[in-house]
Amino acid sequence: MAMRGLTVFIADIRNCRVRELEEKRINKEMANIRTKFKDGSLSGYDKKKYVCKLLYMYILGWDIDFGHMEAVNLISSTKYSEKQIGYLGITLLMHENSDLVRLVVNSIRKDLDDNNEIHNCLALHAIANIGGREMAESLASDVHRLLVSPNSKSFVKKKAALTMLRLFRKHPDVIPAPDWAERITNIIDDYDLGVCLSVTSLITALAQQYPEAFMLAIPKAIMRLHKVIVERDFSADYVYYKIPIPWLQVKLLRLLQYFPPTEDPNMSEMLHNVLQTIINNSQETPRNVQHNNAQNAILFEAINLAIHLDCESDIVRQATNILARFILSKETNVRYLGLETMAHLAAVTDELDEIKKHEETIILSLRDKDISVRRRGLDLLYSMCDVSNAKTIVSELIRYLHIADYALREEMVLKIAIMTEKYATEHSWYVDVILQLISSAGDHVGEEVWYRVVQIVTNHESLQEYSAKMVLHYMRSPHCHENMLKVGGYILGEYGHLIANLPGASPIEQFNTLHARFGLCSLATRALLLSTYIKFINLFPEIKGAILAVFNQYRHVLDAELQQRACEYMAIATMPTDDLLQTVCEEMPQFPERESALLSRLNERTGQTEDKRTWNIGGKDSNEKTPANLLAATKERNENGSVDDLVNSVSNTSISAAGGENGTVAPANGSTAPPTPAAPAAKVGLTWKDQLAPGHENWYNRLRDGTDGILYEDSILQIGIKSEYHGHLGRLAIYFGNKTHTQLNSFAVSVESPEGLIVANSHTLATSIGPSTQIQQLYSLECQQIVTEVPLIRISYQAGSTQSIYLKLPVLMSRFIEPIQLSSADFFGRWKQIGGAPREVQEIIKVQGKIELERARSILVNHRLGICENVDPKPGNFVATGVFNTSLSGKVGCLLRLEPNHETNMYRLTIRTTSDVVSKHLKEILHTALLYRPAPSTR
Amino acid sequence: MSPKEKTKIIKDVTQLVLSRRTKMCNFLEYKDTKVIYRRYASLFFITGIDPNDNELLTLEIIHRYVEVLDRYFGNVCELDLIFNFHRAYFILDELLIAGEMQESSKKTVLRVITQQDAMEEEEAKEEAKK
């Protein structure tokens, strides 16, 4: 069974002590294999053996430029062992854009269609490992079929899910994810935990792109977590060191971070239980490393989710205590993750006090032995920085900068510059820090840092004199960095005159300080300094002579740029009048406000990754564009725009708190544009109303006038309702009966209610209905405003494919009327008070057949109107009254008269209410009811 | 990704990992990826993940892989992996697809692999008969 030839070959190679020998052996083997392959009459076994040898050489790093065809041939072998090696060969030797991919697509499709599942699996592995556009386009639908088909075995489904994930990551446009969303989401309920794990990975990727289409995953994920963590319902095979399937737990916890928090109170309670259980389970530290790792992995993910849901919740408070313990841990991994998770918390919360308690520990982590930990410490300090602690943190960081790893320094400089700018309360501090930064870590200070200083100094008059003074001071220190010279050159050229009267800062002293280093600078800096000098001539005519000498000298240098500047400046300076000089050297205008180049630089550094980040390092404002927030933004537009505009916050010296300041935001700044809401492209055109089940009207109409009865029935499902109402509140019970002898899986119900009507389910519905069983779902209703539409309900379940039924729920406006009785005097008093149109509506209704007074009476009673006897002088005429209740828009009194005319079979209906909308809608309801004739046969 | 880039990454990361001391944590950053590694005697298992992925669980994926290898080969050592490199790949395929955990149950993975072996053996026997 083992390939002897291969074993011998590997042993041979291992015996080669020097590389030359190995090369010799490899070349010999390659030549041998080449001849064998050319021969063409190889047995399957030999082909397999030689392909294996080639693969081994490939793994060792040798270039393999032949043998691909033999691997391709092996794929179509009838023998499993040959097929398997063939597939291994193509996955290792081919990359996604290889021309040979075309050759294997057909063989792969054949194996995907094969009845032998093991062949399906090999094909799926190959697609997942190679996965180019060609494969994606021609095979995605086959993969999808294997994933959702009820006939697929669990082990095929798992592979199909992840294969699809790989195709989606590479070529998202090829996968029509919204169309497939529902069937894929339903697989979360699969009893096989492995299938659930794989499909959750898939959904996590898809839902980031199409959050709306995968909303249904929220309750499913929560229920599955609850089942595993709280109910402890799982198969023993999946317990990993006492922890049930940690990978699934983490995946589900992460998936939920890509959605806004659920609004369903039952779901949030369930989720709360889940998180609390996880926190409780983590109170003890297991001895076993694996057990501990798995437990902590879940804990950290749970904390991330808790922070996402509500960063001020009790759970997060408990978590903060655990984290505080973790960052002191002896175990490096735990310290690392503790700092990382704390940075997440600091990045989104307003409440930094808890974290600030640990400031000392965190600053100490900058001195950890391990660079990985030091990095996390830096991120955390950056995230937790605000006005109150900026000075401490910045000065610690500057102190640490001298001993920091080279790899860290550039990032540190950027972060220090940003923090200083963001949280400065005194101008002088800002200038001090930045100049100190440039002087002590000059090499790591990117161009954008000194550009930014210049921008800020130019835009803030109060800073100009101070900066000129300081920059002059720094330039006199023995180790003046070239970047300092650049800042100095610019600032003195613009504002040198402001300090010219100070001792040691006379014009010639300023010039001498700059020019002392002129010869040592790069060409670009020298060019910049020449511009400073021409400005000096304008500011200080008394030193013109010294400067002209420099220009004169540089008129003859080799560098074209310098030479040109020197010549032009010379010409301007020696003109008969100073008009041109003055115009050219006028003070620089203020810079337009724009996004800080520093931040864009930092964001660039974070780069593109496959999964979107659920949070970003930095303050609260850097976290407003995370995926879940984008989605939430469609519901609640946060008026508090991002405070990226740093210039503003510096100019406003009285910043009281970080991040959340409303007042300092510049209006109509490009960077504060509201996040674009996630496009509802996920919905595939049709609304629920367009998809109502055929024939639903029959059942619905019968229920309009009653509270209990059948709402829908087909060969599989029977749906009935019972309801009761009181004032603006109501309770609705819906019964679902499974008429078949098999279980209905992936059962789900959702309700779309019109604005003003709240329909909440009071407990969670089962996800399946057993054979010949009935289950019940309770809803509570609350009428908040005048509602003229009825809620819609959507029922879906799995029976071969996913079936969806859309129905109207007979929750009419009239359900929220309370009947009252009025005396004749009261009635007519109010009747007159309300008066005519628009609050009065009248209609003549001609009925089919004879008028039945009893029926008319029962319609009025069923629509909850109180019939006032002996009010209308004419017997047979109805007078009815009621009060329509809402919880937010008050009560509406309803009066009506219904006058039948037996000769013509017509009614005259007159309604007066205190709201014209209610009058109109109540008329429509009664009109329809009076005309309605039940279909003759009702079962 | 070109073979040249691949070689460079392998070289860089190997150096980074080898230069770390035992007490240090199992995570480090390389460009935009996080590197998670675990050492078993003289063998290093190294993975690269997104900054967002769960570090500790990746560590446990490595451990699960090692456990399965250990059970399959019986006290696995470097030589087992060298001489049976194709089997190491087959086992990995049963554990991970597209970089995601496919099956975390040791029992299930081993069952699939033994099934494959049985088929192979069957075919070899038939071959011998001819």
mmCIF file with all atom_site columns, N, CA and C in Angstrom, chain A residues 821-840:
data_model
loop_
_atom_site.group_PDB
_atom_site.id
_atom_site.type_symbol
_atom_site.label_atom_id
_atom_site.label_alt_id
_atom_site.label_comp_id
_atom_site.label_asym_id
_atom_site.label_entity_id
_atom_site.label_seq_id
_atom_site.pdbx_PDB_ins_code
_atom_site.Cartn_x
_atom_site.Cartn_y
_atom_site.Cartn_z
_atom_site.occupancy
_atom_site.B_iso_or_equiv
_atom_site.pdbx_formal_charge
_atom_site.auth_seq_id
_atom_site.auth_comp_id
_atom_site.auth_asym_id
_atom_site.auth_atom_id
_atom_site.pdbx_PDB_model_num
ATOM 1  N N  . GLN A 1 821 ? -72.098 52.864 25.884 1.00 0.00 ? 821 GLN A N  1
ATOM 2  C CA . GLN A 1 821 ? -73.532 53.116 25.718 1.00 0.00 ? 821 GLN A CA 1
ATOM 3  C C  . GLN A 1 821 ? -73.783 54.576 26.041 1.00 0.00 ? 821 GLN A C  1
ATOM 4  N N  . LEU A 1 822 ? -74.553 55.221 25.184 1.00 0.00 ? 822 LEU A N  1
ATOM 5  C CA . LEU A 1 822 ? -74.868 56.622 25.455 1.00 0.00 ? 822 LEU A CA 1
ATOM 6  C C  . LEU A 1 822 ? -76.377 56.799 25.464 1.00 0.00 ? 822 LEU A C  1
ATOM 7  N N  . SER A 1 823 ? -76.815 57.742 26.255 1.00 0.00 ? 823 SER A N  1
ATOM 8  C CA . SER A 1 823 ? -78.247 58.069 26.226 1.00 0.00 ? 823 SER A CA 1
ATOM 9  C C  . SER A 1 823 ? -78.514 58.924 25.001 1.00 0.00 ? 823 SER A C  1
ATOM 10 N N  . SER A 1 824 ? -79.787 59.062 24.677 1.00 0.00 ? 824 SER A N  1
ATOM 11 C CA . SER A 1 824 ? -80.173 59.806 23.490 1.00 0.00 ? 824 SER A CA 1
ATOM 12 C C  . SER A 1 824 ? -79.615 61.233 23.538 1.00 0.00 ? 824 SER A C  1
ATOM 13 N N  . ALA A 1 825 ? -79.731 61.869 24.692 1.00 0.00 ? 825 ALA A N  1
ATOM 14 C CA . ALA A 1 825 ? -79.288 63.259 24.782 1.00 0.00 ? 825 ALA A CA 1
ATOM 15 C C  . ALA A 1 825 ? -77.787 63.360 24.596 1.00 0.00 ? 825 ALA A C  1
ATOM 16 N N  . ASP A 1 826 ? -77.041 62.493 25.292 1.00 0.00 ? 826 ASP A N  1
ATOM 17 C CA . ASP A 1 826 ? -75.592 62.503 25.150 1.00 0.00 ? 826 ASP A CA 1
ATOM 18 C C  . ASP A 1 826 ? -75.173 62.284 23.708 1.00 0.00 ? 826 ASP A C  1
ATOM 19 N N  . PHE A 1 827 ? -75.826 61.283 23.100 1.00 0.00 ? 827 PHE A N  1
ATOM 20 C CA . PHE A 1 827 ? -75.439 60.920 21.742 1.00 0.00 ? 827 PHE A CA 1
ATOM 21 C C  . PHE A 1 827 ? -75.602 62.122 20.799 1.00 0.00 ? 827 PHE A C  1
ATOM 22 N N  . PHE A 1 828 ? -76.788 62.705 20.826 1.00 0.00 ? 828 PHE A N  1
ATOM 23 C CA . PHE A 1 828 ? -77.002 63.775 19.848 1.00 0.00 ? 828 PHE A CA 1
ATOM 24 C C  . PHE A 1 828 ? -76.198 65.016 20.197 1.00 0.00 ? 828 PHE A C  1
ATOM 25 N N  . GLY A 1 829 ? -75.961 65.230 21.501 1.00 0.00 ? 829 GLY A N  1
ATOM 26 C CA . GLY A 1 829 ? -75.085 66.341 21.896 1.00 0.00 ? 829 GLY A CA 1
ATOM 27 C C  . GLY A 1 829 ? -73.726 66.203 21.237 1.00 0.00 ? 829 GLY A C  1
ATOM 28 N N  . ARG A 1 830 ? -73.155 65.024 21.360 1.00 0.00 ? 830 ARG A N  1
ATOM 29 C CA . ARG A 1 830 ? -71.811 64.829 20.783 1.00 0.00 ? 830 ARG A CA 1
ATOM 30 C C  . ARG A 1 830 ? -71.852 64.795 19.263 1.00 0.00 ? 830 ARG A C  1
ATOM 31 N N  . TRP A 1 831 ? -72.891 64.200 18.745 1.00 0.00 ? 831 TRP A N  1
ATOM 32 C CA . TRP A 1 831 ? -73.067 64.122 17.278 1.00 0.00 ? 831 TRP A CA 1
ATOM 33 C C  . TRP A 1 831 ? -72.964 65.521 16.693 1.00 0.00 ? 831 TRP A C  1
ATOM 34 N N  . LYS A 1 832 ? -73.633 66.456 17.368 1.00 0.00 ? 832 LYS A N  1
ATOM 35 C CA . LYS A 1 832 ? -73.611 67.834 16.855 1.00 0.00 ? 832 LYS A CA 1
ATOM 36 C C  . LYS A 1 832 ? -72.225 68.455 17.047 1.00 0.00 ? 832 LYS A C  1
ATOM 37 N N  . GLN A 1 833 ? -71.643 68.156 18.187 1.00 0.00 ? 833 GLN A N  1
ATOM 38 C CA . GLN A 1 833 ? -70.322 68.719 18.475 1.00 0.00 ? 833 GLN A CA 1
ATOM 39 C C  . GLN A 1 833 ? -69.310 68.381 17.372 1.00 0.00 ? 833 GLN A C  1
ATOM 40 N N  . ILE A 1 834 ? -69.332 67.134 16.945 1.00 0.00 ? 834 ILE A N  1
ATOM 41 C CA . ILE A 1 834 ? -68.339 66.706 15.949 1.00 0.00 ? 834 ILE A CA 1
ATOM 42 C C  . ILE A 1 834 ? -68.603 67.389 14.620 1.00 0.00 ? 834 ILE A C  1
ATOM 43 N N  . GLY A 1 835 ? -69.888 67.487 14.242 1.00 0.00 ? 835 GLY A N  1
ATOM 44 C CA . GLY A 1 835 ? -70.227 68.229 13.027 1.00 0.00 ? 835 GLY A CA 1
ATOM 45 C C  . GLY A 1 835 ? -69.959 67.442 11.756 1.00 0.00 ? 835 GLY A C  1
ATOM 46 N N  . GLY A 1 836 ? -70.003 68.150 10.645 1.00 0.00 ? 836 GLY A N  1
ATOM 47 C CA . GLY A 1 836 ? -69.968 67.493 9.324  1.00 0.00 ? 836 GLY A CA 1
ATOM 48 C C  . GLY A 1 836 ? -68.570 67.162 8.841  1.00 0.00 ? 836 GLY A C  1
ATOM 49 N N  . ALA A 1 837 ? -68.447 67.046 7.503  1.00 0.00 ? 837 ALA A N  1
ATOM 50 C CA . ALA A 1 837 ? -67.179 66.642 6.884  1.00 0.00 ? 837 ALA A CA 1
ATOM 51 C C  . ALA A 1 837 ? -66.082 67.609 7.322  1.00 0.00 ? 837 ALA A C  1
ATOM 52 N N  . PRO A 1 838 ? -64.835 67.230 7.391  1.00 0.00 ? 838 PRO A N  1
ATOM 53 C CA . PRO A 1 838 ? -64.327 65.903 6.995  1.00 0.00 ? 838 PRO A CA 1
ATOM 54 C C  . PRO A 1 838 ? -64.477 64.850 8.098  1.00 0.00 ? 838 PRO A C  1
ATOM 55 N N  . ARG A 1 839 ? -64.949 65.266 9.294  1.00 0.00 ? 839 ARG A N  1
ATOM 56 C CA . ARG A 1 839 ? -64.990 64.243 10.340 1.00 0.00 ? 839 ARG A CA 1
ATOM 57 C C  . ARG A 1 839 ? -66.238 63.382 10.221 1.00 0.00 ? 839 ARG A C  1
ATOM 58 N N  . GLU A 1 840 ? -67.152 63.804 9.364  1.00 0.00 ? 840 GLU A N  1
ATOM 59 C CA . GLU A 1 840 ? -68.292 62.932 9.091  1.00 0.00 ? 840 GLU A CA 1
ATOM 60 C C  . GLU A 1 840 ? -68.085 62.297 7.723  1.00 0.00 ? 840 GLU A C  1
#
